[in-house]
PDB file of C-alpha atoms (C1' of nucleotides) in Angstrom:
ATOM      1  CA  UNK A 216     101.550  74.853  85.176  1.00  0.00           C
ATOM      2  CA  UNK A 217      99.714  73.327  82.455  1.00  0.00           C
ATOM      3  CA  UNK A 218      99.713  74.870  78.633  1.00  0.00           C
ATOM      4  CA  UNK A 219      97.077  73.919  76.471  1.00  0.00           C
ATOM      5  CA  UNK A 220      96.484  74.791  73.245  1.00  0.00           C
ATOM      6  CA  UNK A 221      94.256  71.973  70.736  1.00  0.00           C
ATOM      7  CA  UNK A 222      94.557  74.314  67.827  1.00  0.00           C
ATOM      8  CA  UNK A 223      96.458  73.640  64.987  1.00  0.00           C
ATOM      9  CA  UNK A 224      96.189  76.691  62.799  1.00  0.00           C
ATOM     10  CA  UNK A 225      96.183  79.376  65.589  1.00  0.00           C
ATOM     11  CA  UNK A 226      99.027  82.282  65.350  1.00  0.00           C
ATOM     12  CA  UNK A 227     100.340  80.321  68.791  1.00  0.00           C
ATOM     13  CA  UNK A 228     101.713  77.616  66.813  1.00  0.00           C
ATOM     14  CA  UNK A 229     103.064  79.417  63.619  1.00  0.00           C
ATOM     15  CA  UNK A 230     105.221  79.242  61.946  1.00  0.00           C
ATOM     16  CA  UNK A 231     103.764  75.396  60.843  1.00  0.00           C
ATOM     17  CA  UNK A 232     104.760  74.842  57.618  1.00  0.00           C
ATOM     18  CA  UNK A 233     101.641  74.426  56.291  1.00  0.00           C
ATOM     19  CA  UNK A 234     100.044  77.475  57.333  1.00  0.00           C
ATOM     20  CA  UNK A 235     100.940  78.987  54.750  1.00  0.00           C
ATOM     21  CA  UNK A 236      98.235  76.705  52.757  1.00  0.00           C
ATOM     22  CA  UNK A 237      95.874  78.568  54.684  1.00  0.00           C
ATOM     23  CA  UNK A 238      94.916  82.202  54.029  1.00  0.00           C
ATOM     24  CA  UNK A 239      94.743  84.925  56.720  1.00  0.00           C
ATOM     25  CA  UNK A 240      91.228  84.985  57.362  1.00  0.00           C
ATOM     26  CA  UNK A 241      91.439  81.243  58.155  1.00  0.00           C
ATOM     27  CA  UNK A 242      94.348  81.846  60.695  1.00  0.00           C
ATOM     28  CA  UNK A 243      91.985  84.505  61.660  1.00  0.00           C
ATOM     29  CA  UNK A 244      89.313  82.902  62.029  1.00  0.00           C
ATOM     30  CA  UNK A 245      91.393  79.796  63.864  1.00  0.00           C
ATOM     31  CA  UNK A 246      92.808  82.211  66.295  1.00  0.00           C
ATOM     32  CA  UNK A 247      89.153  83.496  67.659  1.00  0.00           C
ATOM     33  CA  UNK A 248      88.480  79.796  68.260  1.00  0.00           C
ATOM     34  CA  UNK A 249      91.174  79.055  70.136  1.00  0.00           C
ATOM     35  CA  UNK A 250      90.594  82.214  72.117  1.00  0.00           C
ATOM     36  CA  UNK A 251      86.735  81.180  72.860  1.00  0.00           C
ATOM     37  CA  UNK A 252      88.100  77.397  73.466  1.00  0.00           C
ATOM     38  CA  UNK A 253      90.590  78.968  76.248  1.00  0.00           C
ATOM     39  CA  UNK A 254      88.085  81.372  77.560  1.00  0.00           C
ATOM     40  CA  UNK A 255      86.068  78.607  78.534  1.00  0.00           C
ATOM     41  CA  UNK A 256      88.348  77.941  81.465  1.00  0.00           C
ATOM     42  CA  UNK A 257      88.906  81.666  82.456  1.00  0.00           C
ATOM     43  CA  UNK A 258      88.255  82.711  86.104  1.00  0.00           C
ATOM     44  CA  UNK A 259      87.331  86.156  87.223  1.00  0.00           C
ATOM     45  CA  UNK A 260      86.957  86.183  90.769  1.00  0.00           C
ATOM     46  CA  UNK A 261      89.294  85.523  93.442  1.00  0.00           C
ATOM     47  CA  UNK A 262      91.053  82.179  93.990  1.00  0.00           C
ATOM     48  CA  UNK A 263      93.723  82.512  96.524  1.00  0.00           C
ATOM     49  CA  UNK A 264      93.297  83.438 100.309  1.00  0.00           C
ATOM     50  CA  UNK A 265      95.693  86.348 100.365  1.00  0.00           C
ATOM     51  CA  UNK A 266      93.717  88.685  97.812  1.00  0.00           C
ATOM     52  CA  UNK A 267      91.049  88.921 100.728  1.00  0.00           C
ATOM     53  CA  UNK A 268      92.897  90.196 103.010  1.00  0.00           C
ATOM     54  CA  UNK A 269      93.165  93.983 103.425  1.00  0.00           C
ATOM     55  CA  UNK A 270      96.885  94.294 103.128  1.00  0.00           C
ATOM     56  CA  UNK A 271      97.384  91.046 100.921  1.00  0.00           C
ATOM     57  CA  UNK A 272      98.707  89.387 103.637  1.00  0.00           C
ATOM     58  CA  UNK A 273      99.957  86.095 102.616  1.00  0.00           C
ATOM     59  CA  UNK A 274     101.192  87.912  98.930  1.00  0.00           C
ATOM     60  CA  UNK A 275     104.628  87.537  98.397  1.00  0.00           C
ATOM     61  CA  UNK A 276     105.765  87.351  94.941  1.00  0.00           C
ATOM     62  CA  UNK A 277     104.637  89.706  91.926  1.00  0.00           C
ATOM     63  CA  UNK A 278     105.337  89.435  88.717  1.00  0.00           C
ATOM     64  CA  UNK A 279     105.828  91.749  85.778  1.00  0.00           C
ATOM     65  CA  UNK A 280     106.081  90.778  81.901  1.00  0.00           C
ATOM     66  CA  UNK A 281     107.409  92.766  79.080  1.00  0.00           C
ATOM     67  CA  UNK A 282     108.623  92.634  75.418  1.00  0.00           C
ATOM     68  CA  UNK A 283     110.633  95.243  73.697  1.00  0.00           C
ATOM     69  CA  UNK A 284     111.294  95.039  69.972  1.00  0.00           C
ATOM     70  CA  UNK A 285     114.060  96.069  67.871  1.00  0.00           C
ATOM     71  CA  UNK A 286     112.902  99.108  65.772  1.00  0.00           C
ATOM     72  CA  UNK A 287     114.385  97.866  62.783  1.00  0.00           C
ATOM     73  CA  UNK A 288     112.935  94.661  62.736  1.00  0.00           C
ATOM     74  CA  UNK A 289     109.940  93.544  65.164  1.00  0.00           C
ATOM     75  CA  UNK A 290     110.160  89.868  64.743  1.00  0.00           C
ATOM     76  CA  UNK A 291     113.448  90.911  67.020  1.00  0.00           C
ATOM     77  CA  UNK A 292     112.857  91.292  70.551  1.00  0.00           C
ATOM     78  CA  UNK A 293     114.043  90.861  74.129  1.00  0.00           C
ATOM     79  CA  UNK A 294     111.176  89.239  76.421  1.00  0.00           C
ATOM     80  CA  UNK A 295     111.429  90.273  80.305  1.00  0.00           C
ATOM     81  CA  UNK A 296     110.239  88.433  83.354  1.00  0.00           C
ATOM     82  CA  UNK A 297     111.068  89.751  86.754  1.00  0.00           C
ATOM     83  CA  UNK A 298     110.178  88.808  90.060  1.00  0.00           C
ATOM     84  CA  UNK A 299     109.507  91.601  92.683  1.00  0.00           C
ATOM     85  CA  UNK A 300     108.903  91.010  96.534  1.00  0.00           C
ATOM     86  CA  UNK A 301     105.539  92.277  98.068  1.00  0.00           C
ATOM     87  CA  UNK A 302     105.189  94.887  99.585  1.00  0.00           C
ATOM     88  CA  UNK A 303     108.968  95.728  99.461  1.00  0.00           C
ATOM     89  CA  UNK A 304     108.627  95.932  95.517  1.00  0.00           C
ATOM     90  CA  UNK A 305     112.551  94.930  95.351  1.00  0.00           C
ATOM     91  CA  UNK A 306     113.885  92.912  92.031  1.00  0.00           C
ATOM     92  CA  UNK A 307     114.483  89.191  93.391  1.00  0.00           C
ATOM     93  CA  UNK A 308     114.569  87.465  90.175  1.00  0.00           C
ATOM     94  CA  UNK A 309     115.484  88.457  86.323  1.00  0.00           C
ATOM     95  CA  UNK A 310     115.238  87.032  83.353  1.00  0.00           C
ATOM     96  CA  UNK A 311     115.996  89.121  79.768  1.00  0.00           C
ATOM     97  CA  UNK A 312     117.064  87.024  76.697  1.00  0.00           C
ATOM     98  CA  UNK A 313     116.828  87.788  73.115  1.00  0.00           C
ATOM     99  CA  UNK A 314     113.122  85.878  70.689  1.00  0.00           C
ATOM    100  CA  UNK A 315     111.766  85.352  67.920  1.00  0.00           C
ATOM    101  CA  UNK A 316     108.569  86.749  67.207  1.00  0.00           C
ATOM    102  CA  UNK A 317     106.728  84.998  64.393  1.00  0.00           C
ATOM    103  CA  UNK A 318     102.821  87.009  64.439  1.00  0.00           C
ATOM    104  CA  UNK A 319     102.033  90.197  63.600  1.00  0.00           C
ATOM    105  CA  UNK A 320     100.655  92.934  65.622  1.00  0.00           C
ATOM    106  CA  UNK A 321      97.057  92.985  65.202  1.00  0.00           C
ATOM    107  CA  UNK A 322      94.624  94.565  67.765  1.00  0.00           C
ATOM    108  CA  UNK A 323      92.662  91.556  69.418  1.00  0.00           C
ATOM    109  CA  UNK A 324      95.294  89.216  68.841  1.00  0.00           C
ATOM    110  CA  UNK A 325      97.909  90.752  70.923  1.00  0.00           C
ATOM    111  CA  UNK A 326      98.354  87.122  72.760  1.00  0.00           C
ATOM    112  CA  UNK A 327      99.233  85.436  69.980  1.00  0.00           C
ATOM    113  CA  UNK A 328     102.245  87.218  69.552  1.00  0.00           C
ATOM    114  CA  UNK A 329     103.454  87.960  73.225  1.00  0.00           C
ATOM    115  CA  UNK A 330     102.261  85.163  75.390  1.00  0.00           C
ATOM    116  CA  UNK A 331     104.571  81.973  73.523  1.00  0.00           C
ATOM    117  CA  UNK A 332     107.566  83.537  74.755  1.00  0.00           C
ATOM    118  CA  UNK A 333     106.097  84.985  77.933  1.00  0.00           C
ATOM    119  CA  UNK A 334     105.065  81.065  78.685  1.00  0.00           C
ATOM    120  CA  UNK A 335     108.461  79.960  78.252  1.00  0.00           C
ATOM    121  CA  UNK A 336     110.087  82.568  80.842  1.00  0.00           C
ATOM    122  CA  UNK A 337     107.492  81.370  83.366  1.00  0.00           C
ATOM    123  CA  UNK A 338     108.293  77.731  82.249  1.00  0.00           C
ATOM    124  CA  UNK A 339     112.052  78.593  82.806  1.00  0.00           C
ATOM    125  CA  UNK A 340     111.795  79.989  86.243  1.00  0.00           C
ATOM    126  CA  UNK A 341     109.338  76.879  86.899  1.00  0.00           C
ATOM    127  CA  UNK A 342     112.644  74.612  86.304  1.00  0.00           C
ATOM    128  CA  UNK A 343     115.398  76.812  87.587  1.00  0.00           C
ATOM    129  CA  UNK A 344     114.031  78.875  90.694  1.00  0.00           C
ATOM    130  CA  UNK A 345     110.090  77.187  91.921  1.00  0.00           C
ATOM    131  CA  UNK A 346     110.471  79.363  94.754  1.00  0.00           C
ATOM    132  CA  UNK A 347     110.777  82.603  93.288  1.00  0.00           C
ATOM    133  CA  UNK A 348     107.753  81.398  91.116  1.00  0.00           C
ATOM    134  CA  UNK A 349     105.218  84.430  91.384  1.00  0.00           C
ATOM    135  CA  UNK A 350     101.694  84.725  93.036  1.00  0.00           C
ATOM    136  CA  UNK A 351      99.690  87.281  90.290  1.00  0.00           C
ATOM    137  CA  UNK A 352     101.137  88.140  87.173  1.00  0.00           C
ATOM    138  CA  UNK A 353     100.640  91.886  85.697  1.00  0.00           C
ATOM    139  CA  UNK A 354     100.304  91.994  82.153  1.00  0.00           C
ATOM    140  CA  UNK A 355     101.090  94.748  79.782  1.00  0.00           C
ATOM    141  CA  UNK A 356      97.556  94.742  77.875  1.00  0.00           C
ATOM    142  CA  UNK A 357      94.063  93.908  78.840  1.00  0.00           C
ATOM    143  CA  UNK A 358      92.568  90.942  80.357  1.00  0.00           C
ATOM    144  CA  UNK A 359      88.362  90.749  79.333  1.00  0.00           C
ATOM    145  CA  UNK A 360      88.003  94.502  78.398  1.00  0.00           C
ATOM    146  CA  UNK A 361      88.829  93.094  75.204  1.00  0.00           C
ATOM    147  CA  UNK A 362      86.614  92.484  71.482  1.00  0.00           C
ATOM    148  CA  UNK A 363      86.243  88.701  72.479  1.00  0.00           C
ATOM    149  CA  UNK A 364      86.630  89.407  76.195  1.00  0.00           C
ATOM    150  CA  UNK A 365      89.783  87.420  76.199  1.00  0.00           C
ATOM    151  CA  UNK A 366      92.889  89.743  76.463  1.00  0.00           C
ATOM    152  CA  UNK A 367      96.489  88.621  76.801  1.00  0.00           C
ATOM    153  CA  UNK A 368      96.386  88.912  80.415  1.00  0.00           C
ATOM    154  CA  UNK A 369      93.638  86.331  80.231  1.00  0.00           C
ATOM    155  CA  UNK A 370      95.431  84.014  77.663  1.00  0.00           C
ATOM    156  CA  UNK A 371      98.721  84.381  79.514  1.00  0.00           C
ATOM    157  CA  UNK A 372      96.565  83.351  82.989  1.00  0.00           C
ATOM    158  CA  UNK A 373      94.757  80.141  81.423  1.00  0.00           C
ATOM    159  CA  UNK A 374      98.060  79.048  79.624  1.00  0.00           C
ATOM    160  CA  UNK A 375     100.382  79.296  83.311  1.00  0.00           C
ATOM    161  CA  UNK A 376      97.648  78.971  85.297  1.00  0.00           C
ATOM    162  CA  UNK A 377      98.921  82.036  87.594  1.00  0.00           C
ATOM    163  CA  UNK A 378      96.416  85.177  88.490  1.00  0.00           C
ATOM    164  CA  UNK A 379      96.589  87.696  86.263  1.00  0.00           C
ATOM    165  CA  UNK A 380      96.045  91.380  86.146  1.00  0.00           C
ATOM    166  CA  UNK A 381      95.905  93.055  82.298  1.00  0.00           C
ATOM    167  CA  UNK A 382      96.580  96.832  83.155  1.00  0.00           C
ATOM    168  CA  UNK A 383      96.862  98.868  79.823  1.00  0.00           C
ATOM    169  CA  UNK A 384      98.154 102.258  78.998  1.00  0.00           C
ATOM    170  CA  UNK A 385      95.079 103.287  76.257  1.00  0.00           C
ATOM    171  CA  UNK A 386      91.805 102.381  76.565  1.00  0.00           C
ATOM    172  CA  UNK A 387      90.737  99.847  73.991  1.00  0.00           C
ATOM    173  CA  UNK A 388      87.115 100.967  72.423  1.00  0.00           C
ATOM    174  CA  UNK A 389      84.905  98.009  72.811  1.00  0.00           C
ATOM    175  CA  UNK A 390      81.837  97.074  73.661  1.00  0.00           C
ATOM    176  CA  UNK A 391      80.347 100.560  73.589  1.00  0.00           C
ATOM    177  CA  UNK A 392      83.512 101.975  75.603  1.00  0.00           C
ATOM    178  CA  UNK A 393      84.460 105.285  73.964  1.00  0.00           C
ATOM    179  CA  UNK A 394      87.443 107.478  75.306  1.00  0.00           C
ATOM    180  CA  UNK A 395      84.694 110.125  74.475  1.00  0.00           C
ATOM    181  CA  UNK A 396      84.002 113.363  76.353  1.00  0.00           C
ATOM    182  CA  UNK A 397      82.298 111.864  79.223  1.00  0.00           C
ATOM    183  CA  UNK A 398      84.769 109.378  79.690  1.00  0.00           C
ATOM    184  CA  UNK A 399      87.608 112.195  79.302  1.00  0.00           C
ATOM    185  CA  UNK A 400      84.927 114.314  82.377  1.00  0.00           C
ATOM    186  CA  UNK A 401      84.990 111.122  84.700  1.00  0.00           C
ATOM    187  CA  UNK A 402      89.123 111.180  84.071  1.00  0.00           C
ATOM    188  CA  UNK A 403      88.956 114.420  85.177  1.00  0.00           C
ATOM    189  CA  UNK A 404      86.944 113.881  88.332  1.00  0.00           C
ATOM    190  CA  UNK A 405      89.600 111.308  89.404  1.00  0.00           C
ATOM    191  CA  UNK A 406      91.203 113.712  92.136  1.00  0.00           C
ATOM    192  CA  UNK A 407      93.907 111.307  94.442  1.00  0.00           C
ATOM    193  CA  UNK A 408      96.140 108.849  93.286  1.00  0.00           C
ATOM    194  CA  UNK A 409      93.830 105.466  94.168  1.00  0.00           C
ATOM    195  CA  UNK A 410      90.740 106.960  92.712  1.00  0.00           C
ATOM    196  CA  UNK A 411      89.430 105.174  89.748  1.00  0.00           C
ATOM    197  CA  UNK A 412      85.977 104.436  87.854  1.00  0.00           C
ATOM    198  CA  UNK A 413      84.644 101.201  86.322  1.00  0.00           C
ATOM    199  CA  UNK A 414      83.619 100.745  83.316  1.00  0.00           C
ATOM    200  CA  UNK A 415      80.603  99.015  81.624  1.00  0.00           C
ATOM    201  CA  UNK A 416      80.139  98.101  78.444  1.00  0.00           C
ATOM    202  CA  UNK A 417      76.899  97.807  76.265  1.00  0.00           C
ATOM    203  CA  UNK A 418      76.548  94.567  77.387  1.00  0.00           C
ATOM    204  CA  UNK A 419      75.728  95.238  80.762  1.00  0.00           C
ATOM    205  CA  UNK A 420      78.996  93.811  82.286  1.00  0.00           C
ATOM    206  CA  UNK A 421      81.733  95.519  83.934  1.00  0.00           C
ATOM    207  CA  UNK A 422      84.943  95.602  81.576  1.00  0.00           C
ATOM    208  CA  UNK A 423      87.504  97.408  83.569  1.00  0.00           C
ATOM    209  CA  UNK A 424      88.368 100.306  85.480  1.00  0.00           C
ATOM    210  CA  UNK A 425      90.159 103.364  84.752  1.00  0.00           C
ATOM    211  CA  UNK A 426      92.939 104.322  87.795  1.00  0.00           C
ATOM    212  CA  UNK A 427      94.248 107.121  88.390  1.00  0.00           C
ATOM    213  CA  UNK A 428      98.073 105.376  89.659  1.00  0.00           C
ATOM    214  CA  UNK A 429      99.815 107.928  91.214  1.00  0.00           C
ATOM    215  CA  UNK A 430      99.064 111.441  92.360  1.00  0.00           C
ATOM    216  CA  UNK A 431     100.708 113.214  89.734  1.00  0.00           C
ATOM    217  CA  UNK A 432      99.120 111.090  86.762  1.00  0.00           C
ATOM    218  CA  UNK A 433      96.566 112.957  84.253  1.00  0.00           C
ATOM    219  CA  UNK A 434      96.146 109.977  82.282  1.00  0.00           C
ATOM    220  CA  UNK A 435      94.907 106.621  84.143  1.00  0.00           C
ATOM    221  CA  UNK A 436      95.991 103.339  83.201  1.00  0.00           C
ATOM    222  CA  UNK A 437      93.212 100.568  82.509  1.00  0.00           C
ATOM    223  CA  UNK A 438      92.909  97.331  84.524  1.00  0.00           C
ATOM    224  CA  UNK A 439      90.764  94.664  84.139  1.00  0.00           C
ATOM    225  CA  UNK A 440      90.564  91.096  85.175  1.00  0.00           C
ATOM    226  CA  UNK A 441      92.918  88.605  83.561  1.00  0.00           C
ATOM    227  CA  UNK A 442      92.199  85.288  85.408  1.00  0.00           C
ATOM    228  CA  UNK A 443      92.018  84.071  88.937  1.00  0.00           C
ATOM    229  CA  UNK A 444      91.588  87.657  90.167  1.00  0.00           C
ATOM    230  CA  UNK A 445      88.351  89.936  90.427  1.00  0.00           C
ATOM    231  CA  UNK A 446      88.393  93.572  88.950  1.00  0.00           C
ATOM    232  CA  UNK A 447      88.167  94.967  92.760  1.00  0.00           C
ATOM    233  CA  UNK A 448      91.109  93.419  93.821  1.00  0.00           C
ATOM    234  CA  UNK A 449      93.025  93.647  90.826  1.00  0.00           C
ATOM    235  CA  UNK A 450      92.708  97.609  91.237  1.00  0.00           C
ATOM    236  CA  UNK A 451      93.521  97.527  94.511  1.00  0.00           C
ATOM    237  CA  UNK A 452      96.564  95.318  94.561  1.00  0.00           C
ATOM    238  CA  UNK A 453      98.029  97.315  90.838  1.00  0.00           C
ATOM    239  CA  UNK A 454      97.456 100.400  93.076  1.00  0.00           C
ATOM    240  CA  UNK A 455      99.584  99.765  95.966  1.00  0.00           C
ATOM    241  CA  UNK A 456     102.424  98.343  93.634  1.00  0.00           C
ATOM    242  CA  UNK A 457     102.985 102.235  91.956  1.00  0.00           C
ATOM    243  CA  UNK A 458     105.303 104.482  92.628  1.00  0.00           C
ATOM    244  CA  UNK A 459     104.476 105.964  89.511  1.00  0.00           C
ATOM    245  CA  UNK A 460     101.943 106.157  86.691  1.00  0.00           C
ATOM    246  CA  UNK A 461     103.232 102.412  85.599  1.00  0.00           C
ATOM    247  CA  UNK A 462     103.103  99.676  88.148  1.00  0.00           C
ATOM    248  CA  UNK A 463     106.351  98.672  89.039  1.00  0.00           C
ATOM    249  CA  UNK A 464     106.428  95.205  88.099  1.00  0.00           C
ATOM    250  CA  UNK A 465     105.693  95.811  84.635  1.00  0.00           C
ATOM    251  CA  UNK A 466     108.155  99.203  84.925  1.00  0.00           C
ATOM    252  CA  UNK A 467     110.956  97.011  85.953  1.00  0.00           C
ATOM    253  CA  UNK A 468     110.562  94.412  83.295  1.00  0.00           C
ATOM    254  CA  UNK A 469     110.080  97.561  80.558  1.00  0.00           C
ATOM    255  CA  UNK A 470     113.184  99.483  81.832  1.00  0.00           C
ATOM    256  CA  UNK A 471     115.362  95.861  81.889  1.00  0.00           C
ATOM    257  CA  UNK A 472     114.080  94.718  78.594  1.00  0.00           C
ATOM    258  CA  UNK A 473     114.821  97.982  77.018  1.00  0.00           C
ATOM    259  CA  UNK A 474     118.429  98.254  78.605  1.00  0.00           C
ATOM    260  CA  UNK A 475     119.047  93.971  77.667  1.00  0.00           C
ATOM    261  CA  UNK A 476     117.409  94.727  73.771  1.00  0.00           C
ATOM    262  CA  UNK A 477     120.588  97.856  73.656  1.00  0.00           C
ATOM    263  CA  UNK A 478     123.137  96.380  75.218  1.00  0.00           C
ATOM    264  CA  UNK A 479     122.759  93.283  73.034  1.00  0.00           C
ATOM    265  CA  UNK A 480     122.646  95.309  69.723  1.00  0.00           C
ATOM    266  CA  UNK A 481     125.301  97.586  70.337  1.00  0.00           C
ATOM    267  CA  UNK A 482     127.518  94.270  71.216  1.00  0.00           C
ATOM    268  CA  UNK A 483     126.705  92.835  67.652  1.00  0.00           C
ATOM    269  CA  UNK A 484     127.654  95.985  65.972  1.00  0.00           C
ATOM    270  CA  UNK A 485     131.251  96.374  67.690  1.00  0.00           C
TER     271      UNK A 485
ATOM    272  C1'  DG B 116      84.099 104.890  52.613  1.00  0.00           C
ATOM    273  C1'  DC B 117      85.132 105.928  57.631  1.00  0.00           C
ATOM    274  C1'  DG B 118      87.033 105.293  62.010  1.00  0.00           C
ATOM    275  C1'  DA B 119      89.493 102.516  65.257  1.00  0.00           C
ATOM    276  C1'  DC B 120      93.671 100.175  66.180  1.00  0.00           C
ATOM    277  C1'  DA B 121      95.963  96.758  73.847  1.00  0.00           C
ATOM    278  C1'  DG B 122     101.539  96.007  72.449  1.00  0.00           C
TER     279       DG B 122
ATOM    280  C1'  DA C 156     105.925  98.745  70.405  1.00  0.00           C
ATOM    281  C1'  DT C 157     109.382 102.558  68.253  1.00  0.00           C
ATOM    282  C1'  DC C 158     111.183 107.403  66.455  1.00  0.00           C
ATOM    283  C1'  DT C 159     112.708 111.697  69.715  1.00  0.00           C
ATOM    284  C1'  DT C 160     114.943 117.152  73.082  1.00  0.00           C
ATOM    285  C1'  DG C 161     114.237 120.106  75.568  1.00  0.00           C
ATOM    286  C1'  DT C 162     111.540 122.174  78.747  1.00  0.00           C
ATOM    287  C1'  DC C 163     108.319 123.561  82.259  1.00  0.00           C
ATOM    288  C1'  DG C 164     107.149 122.716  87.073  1.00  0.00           C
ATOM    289  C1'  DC C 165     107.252 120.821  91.831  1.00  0.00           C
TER     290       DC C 165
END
DNA sequence: GCGACAG
DNA sequence: ATCTTGTCGC
């Protein structure tokens, strides 16, 4: 695993104490760089033999992130890494502590506020357990269907090195993509669980695609390519890791996080 | 000013 | 992300 980051006024390394010398726009404006500096290394086709084969033969280990904040105070948070085993989709490895989160929330720089802590759980299970050390990451958030075309899923794939799949819950309007009315008719055309549609943006290149992820589902869930992973496969690997509308990496690490973030906080308060 | 806004 | 109950349907 290799991290890289040359920046020194990007969100990723606040809080610096002289940042605050610097006004927003300039951490702004640092942050795109360092976004268009990583992207330079991003890969969006396949890498490793196994995502060729028809049943992933040769895939293992997935992966599922997740970060749930307290509601009182969202630089409070419990980060979640688990480990499932392919195609069994069984819990082999779990990690929940307690962070820090020092950026905001702003839409485009989602990374900058998920992926340090996210690193560090992958670092962690790098030291501890190599073994259990997974094969594709899914990522709550996009990978290039993004303003910049580099999504968390993307950052979080350059900065481990691991493939990476960004599957998101809303569509994110760029680049001419519009959850309009004939994007809300091709939902509706999506009849089996599988189905899905890509999705092209203004600029002639194919963001994403919307999935419909299990049979009951109305409302599809968006993937695109993080890094070391093309769109094709990525949709066809999230789909067979659903049992329901969320793919169950990325269920498991939400449900665990959630469960670590209250059993924590009640503990404190007794 | 208006609309959009991943998690 | 988080707040937040029951309810309708298979």
């Amino acid at each position: 695993m290799r991290v890289l980051c040359m920046c020194k006024f990007c969100l990723q390394c606040r809080p610096c104490p002289w940042v605050k010398k610097v006004n927003q726009r300039q951490i702004y404006n640092m942050s795109t760089e360092e976004q268009m500096l990583l992207k330079g290394n991003l890969i969006t086709c396949n890498t490793e033999a196994w995502q060729s084969h028809p049943d992933f033969f040769g895939l293992q280990r997935l992966g599922g992130v997740d970060l749930s904040y307290l509601k009182e105070d969202d630089t409070v948070a419990c980060a979640s890494l688990v480990v499932l085993s392919y195609p069994e989709l069984e819990v082999i490895y779990e990690d929940c502590h307690m962070v820090t989160i020092n950026a905001p929330y702003v839409a485009g720089y989602l990374a900058f506020r998920e992926v340090p802590v996210l690193v560090d759980a992958i670092q962690k299970l790098l030291e501890k357990d190599p073994c259990l050390m997974p094969q594709v990451l899914i990522v709550d958030g996009n990978g290039i269907l993004h303003h910049r075309g580099f999504g968390v899923a993307c950052h979080l794939g350059i900065l481990t090195d691991l493939p990476c799949i960004g599957v998101a819950k809303n569509l994110l309007q760029v680049d001419g993509l519009e959850n309009n009315d004939d994007h809300k008719d091709q939902i509706r055309k999506l009849q089996n669980g599988g189905d899905f549609f890509n999705m092209t943006g203004s600029s002639g290149t194919i963001l994403g695609a919307a999935l419909k992820s299990s049979s009951k589902s109305t409302k599809p869930i968006y993937i695109s390519a993080g890094h070391k992973i093309s769109l094709e496969t990525a949709v066809r690997l999230v789909h067979s890791c659903c049992k329901y509308r969320v793919p169950e990496p990325t269920r498991q690490a939400d449900i665990r996080s959630r469960e670590f973030l209250c059993k924590k906080t009640s503990t404190a308060n007794s």
